[in-house]
XYZ file of C-alpha atoms in Angstrom:
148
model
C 0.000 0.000 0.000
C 1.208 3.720 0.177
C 2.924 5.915 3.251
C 0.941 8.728 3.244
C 1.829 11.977 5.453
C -1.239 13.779 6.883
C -1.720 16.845 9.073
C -4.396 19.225 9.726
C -5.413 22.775 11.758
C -7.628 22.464 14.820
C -10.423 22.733 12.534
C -9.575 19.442 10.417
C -8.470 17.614 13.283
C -11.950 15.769 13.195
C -11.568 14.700 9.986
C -7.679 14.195 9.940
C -8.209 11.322 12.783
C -11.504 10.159 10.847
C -9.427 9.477 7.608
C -6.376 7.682 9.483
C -8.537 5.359 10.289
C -9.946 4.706 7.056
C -6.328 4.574 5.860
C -4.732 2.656 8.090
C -8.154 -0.229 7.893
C -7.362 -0.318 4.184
C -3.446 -0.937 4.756
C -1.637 2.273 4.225
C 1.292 3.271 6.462
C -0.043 6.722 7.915
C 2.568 9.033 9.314
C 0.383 11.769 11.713
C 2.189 14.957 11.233
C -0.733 16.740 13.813
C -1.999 19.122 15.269
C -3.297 16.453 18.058
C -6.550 18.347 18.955
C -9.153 20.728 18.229
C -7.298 23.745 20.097
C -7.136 26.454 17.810
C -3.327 26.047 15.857
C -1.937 27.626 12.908
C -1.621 25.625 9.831
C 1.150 26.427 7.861
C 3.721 24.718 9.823
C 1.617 21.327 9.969
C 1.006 21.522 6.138
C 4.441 22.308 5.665
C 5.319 19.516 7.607
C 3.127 17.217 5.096
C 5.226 18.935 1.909
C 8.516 18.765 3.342
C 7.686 14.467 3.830
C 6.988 14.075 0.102
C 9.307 16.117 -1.012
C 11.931 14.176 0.993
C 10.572 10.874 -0.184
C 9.817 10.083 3.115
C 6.191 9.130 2.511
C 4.711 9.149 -0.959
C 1.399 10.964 -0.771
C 0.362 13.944 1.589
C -3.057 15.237 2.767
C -3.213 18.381 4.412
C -6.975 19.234 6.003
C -8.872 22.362 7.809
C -11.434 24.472 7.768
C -11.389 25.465 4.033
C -8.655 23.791 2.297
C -7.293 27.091 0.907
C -4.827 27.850 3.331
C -3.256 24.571 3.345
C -3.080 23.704 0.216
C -1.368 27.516 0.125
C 1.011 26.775 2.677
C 1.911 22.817 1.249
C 2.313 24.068 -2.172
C 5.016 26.549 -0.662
C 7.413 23.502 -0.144
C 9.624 23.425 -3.466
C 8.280 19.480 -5.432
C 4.750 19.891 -3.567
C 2.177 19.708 -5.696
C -1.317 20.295 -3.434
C -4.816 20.299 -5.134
C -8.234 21.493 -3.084
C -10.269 19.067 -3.675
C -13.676 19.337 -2.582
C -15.356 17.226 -5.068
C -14.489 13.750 -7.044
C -13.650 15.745 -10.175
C -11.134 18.125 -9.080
C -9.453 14.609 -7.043
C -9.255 12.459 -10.320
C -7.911 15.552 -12.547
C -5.357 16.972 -9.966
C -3.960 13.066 -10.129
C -4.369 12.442 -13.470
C -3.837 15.815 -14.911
C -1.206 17.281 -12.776
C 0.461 14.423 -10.881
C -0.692 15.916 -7.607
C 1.236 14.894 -4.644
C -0.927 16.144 -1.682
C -4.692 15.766 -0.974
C -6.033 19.802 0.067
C -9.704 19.543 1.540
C -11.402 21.453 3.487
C -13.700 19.729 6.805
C -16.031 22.166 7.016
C -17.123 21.919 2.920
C -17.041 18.269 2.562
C -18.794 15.960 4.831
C -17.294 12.797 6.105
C -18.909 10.237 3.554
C -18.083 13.033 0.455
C -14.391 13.271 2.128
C -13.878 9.340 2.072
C -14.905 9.255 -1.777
C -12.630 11.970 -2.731
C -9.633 10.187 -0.811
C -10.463 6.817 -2.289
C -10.848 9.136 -6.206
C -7.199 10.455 -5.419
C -5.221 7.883 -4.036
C -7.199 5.535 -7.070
C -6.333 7.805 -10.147
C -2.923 7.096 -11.538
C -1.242 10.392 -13.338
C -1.654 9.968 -17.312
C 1.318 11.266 -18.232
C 1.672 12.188 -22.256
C 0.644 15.869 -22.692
C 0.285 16.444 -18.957
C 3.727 15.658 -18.163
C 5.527 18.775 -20.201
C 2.566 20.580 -18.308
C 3.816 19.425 -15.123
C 7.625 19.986 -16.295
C 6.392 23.664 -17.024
C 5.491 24.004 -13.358
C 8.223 22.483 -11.683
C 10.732 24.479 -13.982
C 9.082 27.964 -12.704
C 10.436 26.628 -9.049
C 13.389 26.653 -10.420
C 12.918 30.637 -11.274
C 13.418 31.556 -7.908
């Protein structure tokens, strides 16, 4: 199965432990990069935390959860090699995998309800990047990293 990195604001905590549990009762190895309750936090150095374990190889896949989405996926796309979608529906999670090799899962906990939350996990972590076309696309992007 796949190592998967996951963290989360106060606000996604909820979710965050909901969807380890889903993850770890279909097999994956789930590393818990936190927060650990629903005290209010600030996210960027939890989502950051996410980025920095893909980028590093350490687990494959990242998922990065609060109250919107936006801010984390903001803060996990700062990470140079992070590639974090908001996904808040099934097609945005099969065309940020498919399209544009996404490499962390951006959703928000209080959009998407638990049931909606569980399909788009199971859409993202199912869709395999196509490759062809989308892969100069994705070379485009990763070579404006290398701007700066």
């Amino acid at each position: 199965m796949t190592r998967i990195a996951i963290g989360s604001d106060h606000a996604g905590f909820e979710l965050k432990s909901h969807l380890i549990d889903v993850l770890t009762g279909e097999g994956h190895d789930v590393v818990d990069l936190g927060t650990d309750s629903t005290a209010s936090v600030d996210y960027p150095a939890f989502c950051a935390a996410v980025g920095r374990s893909v980028r590093d190889g350490e687990t494959e896949l990242g998922i990065v959860l609060g109250g919107s989405g936006q801010g984390e996926q903001l803060a996990a796309n700062k990470v140079r090699g992070v590639r974090a979608a908001l996904c808040n529906d099934l097609y945005t999670a099969r065309m940020a995998r498919a399209h544009n090799d996404a490499n962390v899962l951006s959703m928000g906990a209080r959009v998407v309800g638990v049931g909606l939350a569980e399909e788009i996990l199971a859409t993202f972590l199912g869709t395999e990047f196509e490759g062809g076309r989308h892969q100069r696309r994705v070379d485009q992007i990763t070579a404006l990293e290398d701007e700066f």
